[in-house]
GROMACS .gro file of C-alpha atoms in nm:
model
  229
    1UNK     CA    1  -0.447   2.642  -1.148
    2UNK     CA    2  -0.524   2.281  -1.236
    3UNK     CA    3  -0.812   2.086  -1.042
    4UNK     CA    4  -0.777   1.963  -0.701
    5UNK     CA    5  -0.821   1.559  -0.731
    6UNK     CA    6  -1.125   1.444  -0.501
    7UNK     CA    7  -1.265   1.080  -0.534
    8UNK     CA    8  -1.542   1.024  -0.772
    9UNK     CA    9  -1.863   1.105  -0.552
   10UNK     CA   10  -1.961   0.756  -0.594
   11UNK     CA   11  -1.692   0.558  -0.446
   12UNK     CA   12  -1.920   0.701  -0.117
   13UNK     CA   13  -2.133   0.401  -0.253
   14UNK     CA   14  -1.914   0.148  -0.386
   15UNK     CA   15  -1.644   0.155  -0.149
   16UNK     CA   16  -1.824   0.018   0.183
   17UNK     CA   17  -2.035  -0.257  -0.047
   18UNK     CA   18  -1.681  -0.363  -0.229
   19UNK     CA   19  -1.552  -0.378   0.136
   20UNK     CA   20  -1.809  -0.571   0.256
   21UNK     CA   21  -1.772  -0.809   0.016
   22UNK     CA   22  -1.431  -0.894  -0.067
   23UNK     CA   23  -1.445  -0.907   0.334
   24UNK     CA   24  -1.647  -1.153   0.384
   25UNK     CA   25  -1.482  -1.345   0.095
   26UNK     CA   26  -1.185  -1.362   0.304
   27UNK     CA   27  -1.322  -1.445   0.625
   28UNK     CA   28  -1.492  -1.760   0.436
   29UNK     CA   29  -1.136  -1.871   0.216
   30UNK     CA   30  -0.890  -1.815   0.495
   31UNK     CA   31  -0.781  -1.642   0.850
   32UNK     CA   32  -0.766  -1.297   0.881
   33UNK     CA   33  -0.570  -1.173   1.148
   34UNK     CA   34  -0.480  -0.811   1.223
   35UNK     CA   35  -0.256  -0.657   1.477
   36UNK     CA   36  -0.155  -0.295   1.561
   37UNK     CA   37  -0.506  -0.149   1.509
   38UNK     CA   38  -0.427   0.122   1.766
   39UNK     CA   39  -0.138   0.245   1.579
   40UNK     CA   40  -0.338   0.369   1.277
   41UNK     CA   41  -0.384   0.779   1.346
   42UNK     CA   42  -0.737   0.768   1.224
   43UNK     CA   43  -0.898   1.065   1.097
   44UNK     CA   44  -0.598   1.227   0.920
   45UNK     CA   45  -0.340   1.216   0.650
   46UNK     CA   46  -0.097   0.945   0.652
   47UNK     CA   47   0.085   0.708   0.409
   48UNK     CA   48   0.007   0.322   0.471
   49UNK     CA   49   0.333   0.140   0.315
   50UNK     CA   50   0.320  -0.213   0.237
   51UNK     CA   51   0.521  -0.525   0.091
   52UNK     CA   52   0.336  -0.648  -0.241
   53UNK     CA   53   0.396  -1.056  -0.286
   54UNK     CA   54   0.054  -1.138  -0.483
   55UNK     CA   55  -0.239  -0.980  -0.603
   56UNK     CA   56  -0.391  -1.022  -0.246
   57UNK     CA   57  -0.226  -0.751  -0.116
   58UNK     CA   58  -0.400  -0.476  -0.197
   59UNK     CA   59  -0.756  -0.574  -0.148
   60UNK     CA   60  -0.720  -0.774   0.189
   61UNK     CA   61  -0.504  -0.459   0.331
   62UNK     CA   62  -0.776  -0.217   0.214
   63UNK     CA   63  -1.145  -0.397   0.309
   64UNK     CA   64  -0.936  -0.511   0.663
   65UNK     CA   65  -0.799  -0.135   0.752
   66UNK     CA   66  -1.001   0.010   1.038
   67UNK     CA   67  -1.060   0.326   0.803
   68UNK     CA   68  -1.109   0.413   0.446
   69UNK     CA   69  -0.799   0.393   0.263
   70UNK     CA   70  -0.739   0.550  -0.091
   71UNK     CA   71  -0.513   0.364  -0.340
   72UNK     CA   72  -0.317   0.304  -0.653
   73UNK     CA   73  -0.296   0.029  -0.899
   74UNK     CA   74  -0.097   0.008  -1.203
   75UNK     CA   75  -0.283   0.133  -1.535
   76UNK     CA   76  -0.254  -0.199  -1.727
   77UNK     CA   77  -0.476  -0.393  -1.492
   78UNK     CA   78  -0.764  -0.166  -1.518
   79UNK     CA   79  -0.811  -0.295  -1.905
   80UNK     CA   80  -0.854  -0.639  -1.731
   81UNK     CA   81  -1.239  -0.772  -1.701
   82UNK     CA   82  -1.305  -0.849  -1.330
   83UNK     CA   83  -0.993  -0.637  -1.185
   84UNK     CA   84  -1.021  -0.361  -1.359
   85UNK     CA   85  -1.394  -0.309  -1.274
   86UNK     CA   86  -1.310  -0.372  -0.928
   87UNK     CA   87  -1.035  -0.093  -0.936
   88UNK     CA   88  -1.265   0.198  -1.071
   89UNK     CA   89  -1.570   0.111  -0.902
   90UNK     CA   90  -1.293   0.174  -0.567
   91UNK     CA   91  -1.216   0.466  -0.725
   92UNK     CA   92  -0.837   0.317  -0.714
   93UNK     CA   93  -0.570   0.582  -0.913
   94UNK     CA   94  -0.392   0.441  -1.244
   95UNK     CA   95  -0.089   0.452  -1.229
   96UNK     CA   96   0.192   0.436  -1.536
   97UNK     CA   97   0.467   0.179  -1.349
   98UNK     CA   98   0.844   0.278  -1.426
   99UNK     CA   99   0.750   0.589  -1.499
  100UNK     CA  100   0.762   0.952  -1.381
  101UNK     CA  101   0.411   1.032  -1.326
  102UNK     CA  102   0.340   1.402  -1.223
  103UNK     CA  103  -0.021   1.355  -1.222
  104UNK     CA  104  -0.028   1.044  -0.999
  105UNK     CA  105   0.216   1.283  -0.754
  106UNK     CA  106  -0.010   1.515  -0.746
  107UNK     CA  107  -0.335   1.307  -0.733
  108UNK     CA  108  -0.178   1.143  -0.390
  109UNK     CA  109  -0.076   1.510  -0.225
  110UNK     CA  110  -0.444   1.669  -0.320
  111UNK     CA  111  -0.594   1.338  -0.106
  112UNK     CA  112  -0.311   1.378   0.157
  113UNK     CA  113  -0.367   1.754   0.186
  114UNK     CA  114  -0.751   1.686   0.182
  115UNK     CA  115  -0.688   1.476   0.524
  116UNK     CA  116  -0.719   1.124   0.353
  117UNK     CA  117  -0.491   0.864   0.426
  118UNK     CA  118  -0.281   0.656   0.061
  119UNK     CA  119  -0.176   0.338   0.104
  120UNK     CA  120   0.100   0.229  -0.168
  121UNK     CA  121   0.362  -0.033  -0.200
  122UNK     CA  122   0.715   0.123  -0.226
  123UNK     CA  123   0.793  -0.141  -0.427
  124UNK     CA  124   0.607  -0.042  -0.762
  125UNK     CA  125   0.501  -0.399  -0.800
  126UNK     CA  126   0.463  -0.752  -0.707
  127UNK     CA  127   0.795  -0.898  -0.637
  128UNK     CA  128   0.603  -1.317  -0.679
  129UNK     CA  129   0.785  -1.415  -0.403
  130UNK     CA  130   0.744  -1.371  -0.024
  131UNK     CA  131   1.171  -1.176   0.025
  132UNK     CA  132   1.124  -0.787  -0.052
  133UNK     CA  133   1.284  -0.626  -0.309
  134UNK     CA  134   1.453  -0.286  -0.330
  135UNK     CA  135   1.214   0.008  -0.292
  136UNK     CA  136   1.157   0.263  -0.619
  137UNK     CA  137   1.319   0.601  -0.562
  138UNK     CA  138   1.013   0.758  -0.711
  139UNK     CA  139   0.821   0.651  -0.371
  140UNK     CA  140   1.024   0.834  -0.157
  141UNK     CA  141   0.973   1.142  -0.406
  142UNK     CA  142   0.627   1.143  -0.301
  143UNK     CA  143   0.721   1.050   0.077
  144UNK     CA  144   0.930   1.360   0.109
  145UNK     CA  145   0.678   1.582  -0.052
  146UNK     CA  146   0.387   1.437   0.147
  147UNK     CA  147   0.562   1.526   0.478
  148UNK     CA  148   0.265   1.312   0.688
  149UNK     CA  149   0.331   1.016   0.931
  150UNK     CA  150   0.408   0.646   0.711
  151UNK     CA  151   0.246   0.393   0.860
  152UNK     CA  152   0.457   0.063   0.797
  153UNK     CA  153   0.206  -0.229   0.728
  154UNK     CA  154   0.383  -0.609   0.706
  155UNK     CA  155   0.153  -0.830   0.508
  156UNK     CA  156   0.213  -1.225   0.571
  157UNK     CA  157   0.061  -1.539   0.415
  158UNK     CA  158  -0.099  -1.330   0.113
  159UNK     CA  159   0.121  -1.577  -0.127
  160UNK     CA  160   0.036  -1.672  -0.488
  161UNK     CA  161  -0.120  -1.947  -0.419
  162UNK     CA  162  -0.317  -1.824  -0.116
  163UNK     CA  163  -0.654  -1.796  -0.328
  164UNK     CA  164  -0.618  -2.120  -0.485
  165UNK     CA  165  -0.564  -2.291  -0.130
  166UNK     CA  166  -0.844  -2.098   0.004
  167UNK     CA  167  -1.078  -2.250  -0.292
  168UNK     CA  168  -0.935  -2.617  -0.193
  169UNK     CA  169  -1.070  -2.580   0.153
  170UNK     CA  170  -0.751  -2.505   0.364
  171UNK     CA  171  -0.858  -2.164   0.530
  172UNK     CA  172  -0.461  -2.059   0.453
  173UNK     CA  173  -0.383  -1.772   0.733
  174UNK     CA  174  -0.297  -1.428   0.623
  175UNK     CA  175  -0.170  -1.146   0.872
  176UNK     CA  176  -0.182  -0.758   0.875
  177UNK     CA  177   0.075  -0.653   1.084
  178UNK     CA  178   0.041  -0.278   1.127
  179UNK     CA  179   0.352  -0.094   1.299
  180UNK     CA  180   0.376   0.262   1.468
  181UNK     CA  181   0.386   0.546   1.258
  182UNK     CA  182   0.670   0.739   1.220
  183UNK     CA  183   0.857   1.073   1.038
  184UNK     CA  184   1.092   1.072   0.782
  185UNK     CA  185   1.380   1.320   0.756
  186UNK     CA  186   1.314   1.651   0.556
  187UNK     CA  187   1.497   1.665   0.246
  188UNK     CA  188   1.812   1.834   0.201
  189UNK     CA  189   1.827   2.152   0.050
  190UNK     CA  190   2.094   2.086  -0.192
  191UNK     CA  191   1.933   1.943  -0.518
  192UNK     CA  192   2.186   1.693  -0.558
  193UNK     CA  193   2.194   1.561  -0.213
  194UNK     CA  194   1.788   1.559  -0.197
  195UNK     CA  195   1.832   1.296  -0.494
  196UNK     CA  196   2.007   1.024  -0.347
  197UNK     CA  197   1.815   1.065  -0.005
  198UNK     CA  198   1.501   0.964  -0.214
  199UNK     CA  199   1.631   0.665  -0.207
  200UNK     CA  200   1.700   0.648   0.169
  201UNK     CA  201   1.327   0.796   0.238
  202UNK     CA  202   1.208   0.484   0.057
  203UNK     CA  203   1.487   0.254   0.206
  204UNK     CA  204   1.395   0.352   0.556
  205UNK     CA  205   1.005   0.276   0.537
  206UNK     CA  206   1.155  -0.063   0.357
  207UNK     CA  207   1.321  -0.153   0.698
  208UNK     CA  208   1.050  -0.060   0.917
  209UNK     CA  209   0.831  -0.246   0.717
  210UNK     CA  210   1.125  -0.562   0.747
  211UNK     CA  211   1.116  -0.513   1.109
  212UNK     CA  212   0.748  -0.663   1.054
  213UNK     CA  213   0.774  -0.933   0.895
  214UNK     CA  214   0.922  -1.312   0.926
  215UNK     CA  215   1.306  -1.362   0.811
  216UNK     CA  216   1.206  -1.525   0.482
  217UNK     CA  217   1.022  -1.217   0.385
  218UNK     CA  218   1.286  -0.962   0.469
  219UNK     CA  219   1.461  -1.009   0.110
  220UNK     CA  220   1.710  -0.724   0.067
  221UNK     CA  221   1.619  -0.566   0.354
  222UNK     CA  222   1.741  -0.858   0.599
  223UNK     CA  223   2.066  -0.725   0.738
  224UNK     CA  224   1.923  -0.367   0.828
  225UNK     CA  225   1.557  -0.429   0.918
  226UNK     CA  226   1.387  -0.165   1.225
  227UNK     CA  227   1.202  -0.385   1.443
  228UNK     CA  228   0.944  -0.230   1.603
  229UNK     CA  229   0.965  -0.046   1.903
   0.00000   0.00000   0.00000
């Protein structure tokens, strides 16, 4: 029986200082705002889903959540100087992008089974550009398996140029609009059929997370976007 993934013992450490910090950096370059605090279901497993414009994303979501979140980053950032440091002193999980990676699967089902919440981006990547693109099947893979509540997160504001404004002096404003949690379908029992509705899994977090967000950011998602309830 292989090893059941834990965080290293000290991202106990690291995590609230890196927090702290990139937090504050925030606060001073821009406006933070967050909204739908009280849907979070603290204290248990769930699967925060997000739309990924910039590199902003991640860390502004994570040090602004109103609980520890674990994540994943892709595995050729970690071999850069300042990111990469900042990603394994989180304790963040590599990931091998277009790729099928069992151990990242399993890595995110031993934290979800543990009780820890995941946030990822169904995406598998920056799409540059504030309209979503198409989610990866492989997401909803690991949605159906994880069989917890998805928590659809809208991000707005965290732009490309959002750092570079903040260093200029214009306090840019970035929001975290957090909607209610929710339960996908089970999967089919037919092997075939649970195949395609991978996609759909993925597709429907995609349109809750639409429902969140401003019409420009919608992207493929505009014509069937769930707004919140």
């Amino acid at each position: 029986m292989s090893e059941v993934y834990r965080p290293p013992a000290y991202t106990r450490f690291t995590r609230p200082l890196l927090i702290t910090v990139v937090r504050a950096i925030f606060k001073t370059l821009g406006r933070v705002t967050v909204t739908g605090v009280e849907n979070v279901p603290r204290g248990r497993a769930y699967i925060a889903a997000l739309n990924h414009v910039s590199i902003v994303d991640p860390p502004v979501a994570l040090c602004f959540w109103p609980e520890t979140l674990n994540a994943i980053g892709a595995v050729d950032v970690f071999d850069k100087p300042i990111q990469g440091q900042l990603l394994k002193l989180y304790g963040t999980i590599p990931v091998h992008r277009g790729e099928y990676d069992r151990v990242l699967i399993d890595k995110i089902l031993d934290l979800l089974k543990a009780g820890q919440p995941v946030m990822i981006a169904p995406e598998g990547g920056r799409s540059h550009v504030k309209a979503m693109r198409r989610a990866k099947p492989g997401v909803g893979f690991i949605l159906q398996k994880a069989d917890v509540p998805v928590v659809p997160v809208g991000l707005v504001g965290t732009t490309q140029d959002s750092i570079r404004r903040g260093l200029r002096g214009e306090r840019p404003s970035i929001e975290i609009r957090i909607g209610k949690p929710f339960m996908l379908p089970p999967a089919p029992s037919d092997p075939a059929a649970r195949r395609g509705a991978r996609q759909q899994a993925a597709d429907l977090v995609m349109r809750h997370i639409a429902g969140l967000l401003p019409e420009e950011y919608r992207g493929v998602y505009a014509e069937d976007a769930i707004p919140p309830a």
